[in-house]
C-alpha atoms as a printed R data frame, in Angstrom:
    type eleno elety resid chain resno       x       y       z
1   ATOM     1    CA   MET     A     1 -20.652  -8.306   3.094
2   ATOM     2    CA   ASN     A     2 -23.676  -7.453   5.266
3   ATOM     3    CA   LEU     A     3 -23.900  -4.590   7.722
4   ATOM     4    CA   THR     A     4 -23.736  -6.783  10.818
5   ATOM     5    CA   LEU     A     5 -20.526  -8.469   9.685
6   ATOM     6    CA   ASN     A     6 -18.989  -5.127   8.730
7   ATOM     7    CA   TYR     A     7 -19.779  -3.759  12.157
8   ATOM     8    CA   THR     A     8 -18.439  -6.864  13.909
9   ATOM     9    CA   ILE     A     9 -15.145  -6.762  12.008
10  ATOM    10    CA   ARG     A    10 -14.703  -3.076  12.767
11  ATOM    11    CA   GLU     A    11 -15.347  -3.608  16.483
12  ATOM    12    CA   VAL     A    12 -12.977  -6.571  16.665
13  ATOM    13    CA   LYS     A    13 -10.196  -4.621  14.954
14  ATOM    14    CA   SER     A    14 -10.719  -1.588  17.180
15  ATOM    15    CA   LYS     A    15 -10.591  -3.575  20.435
16  ATOM    16    CA   ILE     A    16  -8.076  -6.340  19.717
17  ATOM    17    CA   ASP     A    17  -4.775  -5.233  18.217
18  ATOM    18    CA   ILE     A    18  -2.337  -7.459  16.396
19  ATOM    19    CA   LEU     A    19   0.241  -7.481  19.201
20  ATOM    20    CA   THR     A    20  -2.382  -9.005  21.493
21  ATOM    21    CA   ILE     A    21  -2.749 -11.879  19.032
22  ATOM    22    CA   VAL     A    22   1.036 -12.245  18.835
23  ATOM    23    CA   GLU     A    23   1.431 -12.287  22.629
24  ATOM    24    CA   GLU     A    24  -1.016 -15.195  22.858
25  ATOM    25    CA   SER     A    25   1.028 -17.219  20.376
26  ATOM    26    CA   PRO     A    26   4.492 -18.826  20.420
27  ATOM    27    CA   ILE     A    27   5.800 -16.088  18.098
28  ATOM    28    CA   GLN     A    28   8.892 -14.342  19.476
29  ATOM    29    CA   LEU     A    29   9.430 -10.828  18.151
30  ATOM    30    CA   ARG     A    30  11.974  -8.084  18.707
31  ATOM    31    CA   LYS     A    31  11.485  -4.415  17.963
32  ATOM    32    CA   ARG     A    32  13.146  -2.914  14.908
33  ATOM    33    CA   GLY     A    33  12.238   0.705  14.291
34  ATOM    34    CA   ARG     A    34   8.460   0.999  14.198
35  ATOM    35    CA   ASN     A    35   7.961  -2.686  13.479
36  ATOM    36    CA   PHE     A    36   8.570  -5.997  15.213
37  ATOM    37    CA   ILE     A    37  10.361  -8.872  13.505
38  ATOM    38    CA   GLY     A    38  10.876 -12.554  14.219
39  ATOM    39    CA   LEU     A    39  10.882 -16.041  12.761
40  ATOM    40    CA   CYS     A    40   7.803 -16.849  10.722
41  ATOM    41    CA   PRO     A    41   5.433 -19.339  12.403
42  ATOM    42    CA   PHE     A    42   4.155 -20.540   9.042
43  ATOM    43    CA   HIS     A    43   7.344 -21.885   7.482
44  ATOM    44    CA   SER     A    44  10.787 -23.048   8.565
45  ATOM    45    CA   GLU     A    45  13.499 -20.388   8.450
46  ATOM    46    CA   LYS     A    46  16.719 -19.370  10.189
47  ATOM    47    CA   THR     A    47  16.664 -15.670   9.327
48  ATOM    48    CA   ALA     A    48  13.799 -13.579  10.683
49  ATOM    49    CA   SER     A    49  11.520 -12.478   7.856
50  ATOM    50    CA   PHE     A    50   8.217 -12.132   9.732
51  ATOM    51    CA   SER     A    51   7.306  -8.473  10.299
52  ATOM    52    CA   VAL     A    52   4.480  -6.936  12.333
53  ATOM    53    CA   ASN     A    53   3.397  -3.310  12.047
54  ATOM    54    CA   PRO     A    54   1.486  -2.409  15.241
55  ATOM    55    CA   GLN     A    55   0.417   1.004  13.945
56  ATOM    56    CA   LYS     A    56  -1.389  -0.499  10.967
57  ATOM    57    CA   ASN     A    57  -2.239  -3.801  12.682
58  ATOM    58    CA   ILE     A    58  -0.828  -5.850   9.824
59  ATOM    59    CA   PHE     A    59   1.765  -8.587   9.394
60  ATOM    60    CA   LYS     A    60   3.824  -9.870   6.490
61  ATOM    61    CA   CYS     A    61   6.376 -12.618   6.023
62  ATOM    62    CA   PHE     A    62   8.939 -11.694   3.394
63  ATOM    63    CA   GLY     A    63   9.975 -15.326   3.192
64  ATOM    64    CA   CYS     A    64   6.751 -17.172   2.385
65  ATOM    65    CA   GLY     A    65   4.634 -14.142   1.467
66  ATOM    66    CA   VAL     A    66   1.738 -14.569   3.908
67  ATOM    67    CA   SER     A    67   0.228 -11.307   5.121
68  ATOM    68    CA   GLY     A    68  -2.904  -9.809   6.607
69  ATOM    69    CA   ASP     A    69  -4.416  -8.168   9.669
70  ATOM    70    CA   GLN     A    70  -5.018  -9.368  13.220
71  ATOM    71    CA   ILE     A    71  -8.037 -11.448  12.186
72  ATOM    72    CA   ASN     A    72  -6.079 -13.208   9.428
73  ATOM    73    CA   LEU     A    73  -3.207 -13.861  11.823
74  ATOM    74    CA   TYR     A    74  -5.517 -15.318  14.486
75  ATOM    75    CA   ALA     A    75  -7.133 -17.567  11.886
76  ATOM    76    CA   ARG     A    76  -3.796 -18.858  10.573
77  ATOM    77    CA   LEU     A    77  -2.353 -19.456  14.030
78  ATOM    78    CA   ASN     A    78  -5.410 -21.450  15.068
79  ATOM    79    CA   GLY     A    79  -5.895 -23.295  11.784
80  ATOM    80    CA   ILE     A    80  -9.400 -21.920  11.224
81  ATOM    81    CA   LYS     A    81 -11.140 -19.848   8.566
82  ATOM    82    CA   ASN     A    82 -11.484 -16.088   8.805
83  ATOM    83    CA   GLY     A    83 -15.212 -16.355   9.503
84  ATOM    84    CA   GLN     A    84 -14.571 -18.563  12.522
85  ATOM    85    CA   ALA     A    85 -11.849 -16.206  13.702
86  ATOM    86    CA   ILE     A    86 -14.225 -13.246  13.538
87  ATOM    87    CA   PHE     A    87 -16.852 -15.174  15.533
88  ATOM    88    CA   ARG     A    88 -14.388 -16.214  18.258
89  ATOM    89    CA   LEU     A    89 -12.844 -12.773  18.605
90  ATOM    90    CA   ALA     A    90 -16.279 -11.143  18.650
91  ATOM    91    CA   LYS     A    91 -17.317 -13.396  21.537
92  ATOM    92    CA   ARG     A    92 -14.160 -12.407  23.373
93  ATOM    93    CA   ILE     A    93 -15.193  -8.740  23.370
94  ATOM    94    CA   GLY     A    94 -18.772  -9.573  24.285
95  ATOM    95    CA   LEU     A    95 -20.236  -8.935  20.860
96  ATOM    96    CA   ALA     A    96 -22.893 -11.607  20.546
97  ATOM    97    CA   GLN     A    97 -25.762  -9.602  19.088
98  ATOM    98    CA   THR     A    98 -27.223 -10.681  15.752
99  ATOM    99    CA   LYS     A    99 -28.931  -7.393  14.856
100 ATOM   100    CA   LEU     A   100 -27.633  -3.850  14.726
101 ATOM   101    CA   THR     A   101 -29.313  -0.824  16.197
102 ATOM   102    CA   LYS     A   102 -30.434   1.923  13.832
103 ATOM   103    CA   GLU     A   103 -27.465   4.073  14.872
104 ATOM   104    CA   GLN     A   104 -24.998   1.250  14.243
105 ATOM   105    CA   LYS     A   105 -26.445   0.611  10.787
106 ATOM   106    CA   LEU     A   106 -26.142   4.289   9.873
107 ATOM   107    CA   GLU     A   107 -22.533   4.306  11.074
108 ATOM   108    CA   VAL     A   108 -21.604   1.272   8.984
109 ATOM   109    CA   ILE     A   109 -23.348   2.693   5.900
110 ATOM   110    CA   SER     A   110 -21.458   5.970   6.330
111 ATOM   111    CA   GLN     A   111 -18.139   4.108   6.473
112 ATOM   112    CA   GLN     A   112 -19.015   2.123   3.347
113 ATOM   113    CA   GLU     A   113 -19.849   5.361   1.522
114 ATOM   114    CA   ASP     A   114 -16.517   6.861   2.589
115 ATOM   115    CA   ARG     A   115 -14.649   3.840   1.197
116 ATOM   116    CA   GLU     A   116 -16.580   4.082  -2.068
117 ATOM   117    CA   LEU     A   117 -15.715   7.776  -2.396
118 ATOM   118    CA   GLU     A   118 -12.051   6.935  -1.792
119 ATOM   119    CA   LYS     A   119 -12.127   4.294  -4.543
120 ATOM   120    CA   ARG     A   120 -13.723   6.769  -6.968
121 ATOM   121    CA   PHE     A   121 -11.111   9.390  -6.096
122 ATOM   122    CA   LEU     A   122  -8.230   6.962  -6.707
123 ATOM   123    CA   LYS     A   123  -9.794   5.923 -10.010
124 ATOM   124    CA   LYS     A   124 -10.009   9.566 -11.093
125 ATOM   125    CA   CYS     A   125  -6.399  10.123 -10.017
126 ATOM   126    CA   ASN     A   126  -5.297   7.210 -12.187
127 ATOM   127    CA   GLU     A   127  -7.258   8.544 -15.164
128 ATOM   128    CA   MET     A   128  -5.682  11.970 -14.753
129 ATOM   129    CA   PHE     A   129  -2.230  10.426 -14.344
130 ATOM   130    CA   TYR     A   130  -2.474   8.759 -17.744
131 ATOM   131    CA   PHE     A   131  -3.733  11.989 -19.260
132 ATOM   132    CA   PHE     A   132  -0.730  13.861 -17.881
133 ATOM   133    CA   CYS     A   133   1.638  11.199 -19.210
134 ATOM   134    CA   ASP     A   134   0.138  11.707 -22.659
135 ATOM   135    CA   LEU     A   135   0.364  15.458 -22.218
136 ATOM   136    CA   ARG     A   136   4.004  15.186 -21.168
137 ATOM   137    CA   ASP     A   137   4.835  13.228 -24.328
138 ATOM   138    CA   TYR     A   138   2.750  15.636 -26.422
139 ATOM   139    CA   MET     A   139   4.812  18.533 -25.085
140 ATOM   140    CA   ARG     A   140   8.103  16.730 -25.614
141 ATOM   141    CA   GLU     A   141   7.259  16.041 -29.247
142 ATOM   142    CA   ARG     A   142   6.333  19.652 -29.967
143 ATOM   143    CA   ALA     A   143   8.693  21.618 -27.764
144 ATOM   144    CA   GLY     A   144  11.756  21.246 -29.974
145 ATOM   145    CA   THR     A   145  13.927  22.199 -27.026
146 ATOM   146    CA   TYR     A   146  13.181  22.289 -23.332
147 ATOM   147    CA   LYS     A   147  13.632  26.080 -23.366
148 ATOM   148    CA   THR     A   148  10.398  26.463 -25.335
149 ATOM   149    CA   ILE     A   149   8.367  24.547 -22.771
150 ATOM   150    CA   ASP     A   150   7.074  27.712 -21.068
151 ATOM   151    CA   CYS     A   151   5.623  29.008 -24.331
152 ATOM   152    CA   LEU     A   152   4.059  25.668 -25.062
153 ATOM   153    CA   GLU     A   153   2.518  25.592 -21.596
154 ATOM   154    CA   LYS     A   154   0.811  28.935 -22.197
155 ATOM   155    CA   ASP     A   155  -0.359  28.100 -25.714
156 ATOM   156    CA   SER     A   156  -1.666  24.592 -25.181
157 ATOM   157    CA   LEU     A   157  -5.453  24.467 -25.235
158 ATOM   158    CA   LEU     A   158  -5.313  21.152 -23.430
159 ATOM   159    CA   ILE     A   159  -3.478  22.650 -20.481
160 ATOM   160    CA   CYS     A   160  -5.780  25.666 -20.332
161 ATOM   161    CA   TYR     A   161  -8.792  23.360 -20.451
162 ATOM   162    CA   TYR     A   162  -7.670  21.355 -17.463
163 ATOM   163    CA   HIS     A   163  -6.304  24.333 -15.545
164 ATOM   164    CA   ASP     A   164  -9.745  25.936 -15.709
165 ATOM   165    CA   ARG     A   165 -11.133  22.890 -13.987
166 ATOM   166    CA   ALA     A   166  -8.366  22.776 -11.384
167 ATOM   167    CA   LEU     A   167  -7.848  19.035 -11.906
168 ATOM   168    CA   LEU     A   168  -4.638  18.024 -10.146
169 ATOM   169    CA   GLU     A   169  -2.896  21.237 -11.190
170 ATOM   170    CA   ASP     A   170  -0.081  20.586  -8.735
171 ATOM   171    CA   LEU     A   171   0.599  17.254 -10.401
172 ATOM   172    CA   LEU     A   172   0.757  18.905 -13.814
173 ATOM   173    CA   ASN     A   173   3.118  21.551 -12.456
174 ATOM   174    CA   GLY     A   174   5.352  18.765 -11.202
175 ATOM   175    CA   LEU     A   175   5.510  17.252 -14.673
176 ATOM   176    CA   LEU     A   176   6.250  20.610 -16.266
177 ATOM   177    CA   ALA     A   177   8.980  21.315 -13.731
178 ATOM   178    CA   GLY     A   178  10.582  18.017 -14.649
179 ATOM   179    CA   LEU     A   179  10.497  18.915 -18.337
180 ATOM   180    CA   ARG     A   180  11.902  22.405 -17.840
181 ATOM   181    CA   ASP     A   181  14.850  21.206 -15.803
182 ATOM   182    CA   GLU     A   182  15.798  18.406 -18.188
183 ATOM   183    CA   ILE     A   183  15.988  15.966 -15.309
184 ATOM   184    CA   ASP     A   184  16.019  12.192 -15.424
185 ATOM   185    CA   ILE     A   185  13.036   9.949 -14.838
186 ATOM   186    CA   GLU     A   186  13.768   9.296 -11.139
187 ATOM   187    CA   LYS     A   187  13.856  13.003 -10.398
188 ATOM   188    CA   GLN     A   188  10.630  13.476 -12.325
189 ATOM   189    CA   ILE     A   189   9.068  10.932 -10.008
190 ATOM   190    CA   SER     A   190  10.199  12.959  -6.995
191 ATOM   191    CA   TYR     A   191   8.320  15.931  -8.445
192 ATOM   192    CA   PHE     A   192   5.173  13.810  -8.443
193 ATOM   193    CA   TYR     A   193   5.486  13.075  -4.749
194 ATOM   194    CA   ALA     A   194   6.312  16.652  -3.823
195 ATOM   195    CA   ALA     A   195   3.478  18.046  -5.921
196 ATOM   196    CA   LYS     A   196   0.556  15.887  -4.895
197 ATOM   197    CA   GLY     A   197   1.620  13.014  -2.631
198 ATOM   198    CA   VAL     A   198   0.934  10.559  -5.431
199 ATOM   199    CA   VAL     A   199   0.373   6.940  -4.397
200 ATOM   200    CA   GLU     A   200   3.458   4.732  -4.362
201 ATOM   201    CA   ARG     A   201   2.436   2.464  -7.197
202 ATOM   202    CA   TRP     A   202   2.459   5.367  -9.660
203 ATOM   203    CA   LYS     A   203   6.235   5.140  -9.606
204 ATOM   204    CA   ASN     A   204   6.168   1.833 -11.460
205 ATOM   205    CA   LEU     A   205   3.376   3.026 -13.746
206 ATOM   206    CA   LEU     A   206   5.472   5.997 -14.822
207 ATOM   207    CA   LYS     A   207   8.563   3.874 -15.405
208 ATOM   208    CA   ASN     A   208   6.692   1.401 -17.572
209 ATOM   209    CA   TYR     A   209   4.423   3.859 -19.355
210 ATOM   210    CA   PRO     A   210   5.026   3.537 -23.145
211 ATOM   211    CA   PRO     A   211   5.600   6.668 -25.244
212 ATOM   212    CA   SER     A   212   2.309   7.845 -26.693
213 ATOM   213    CA   GLU     A   213   1.741   8.151 -30.405
214 ATOM   214    CA   SER     A   214   1.838  11.629 -31.871
215 ATOM   215    CA   THR     A   215  -1.523  13.343 -31.486
216 ATOM   216    CA   ALA     A   216  -1.145  16.396 -33.635
């Protein structure tokens, strides 16, 4: 995606929210909590399954599965492609330029770099998560009883190695707390969230993670 298109999409999203798109359509919504719900315009239904989140500017139908942002919604409602939707919405806000200024280019590049850093961070978090799962199983195999877990924590070279580097120490502490207290898997997951605000999908990863082979 080129810089001009990136900039255009960002400007469209910042100046036209999803409720504006909804208000221009036949969609009838009612407020439920933070969201708005109504009958889906993309398939026939009697029970409202179409949900709009105005804070995040996204929509999702839990009946047919369609989802997206305000640009995707505009495109679907008008039977056009996303590229055409971007062009029409850009014209609406008076964005007809074909070239960016130097300042605009620098701003878009900075945003792209931020997104790349976020992706790298999430990748590292996933790598460390799998390491800690292996470490958890390693400790279970060698602890004998949960009462010896504190001694094992102090003696393990692996733990010392990663503690020295301060890599997600809170997450490790959450795992150790779960082991010490002999709690079930769901409560272990709650330790993850409390310790480091781990992303939601880690819950399923932890549930499905297979026991590691002994690594004496």
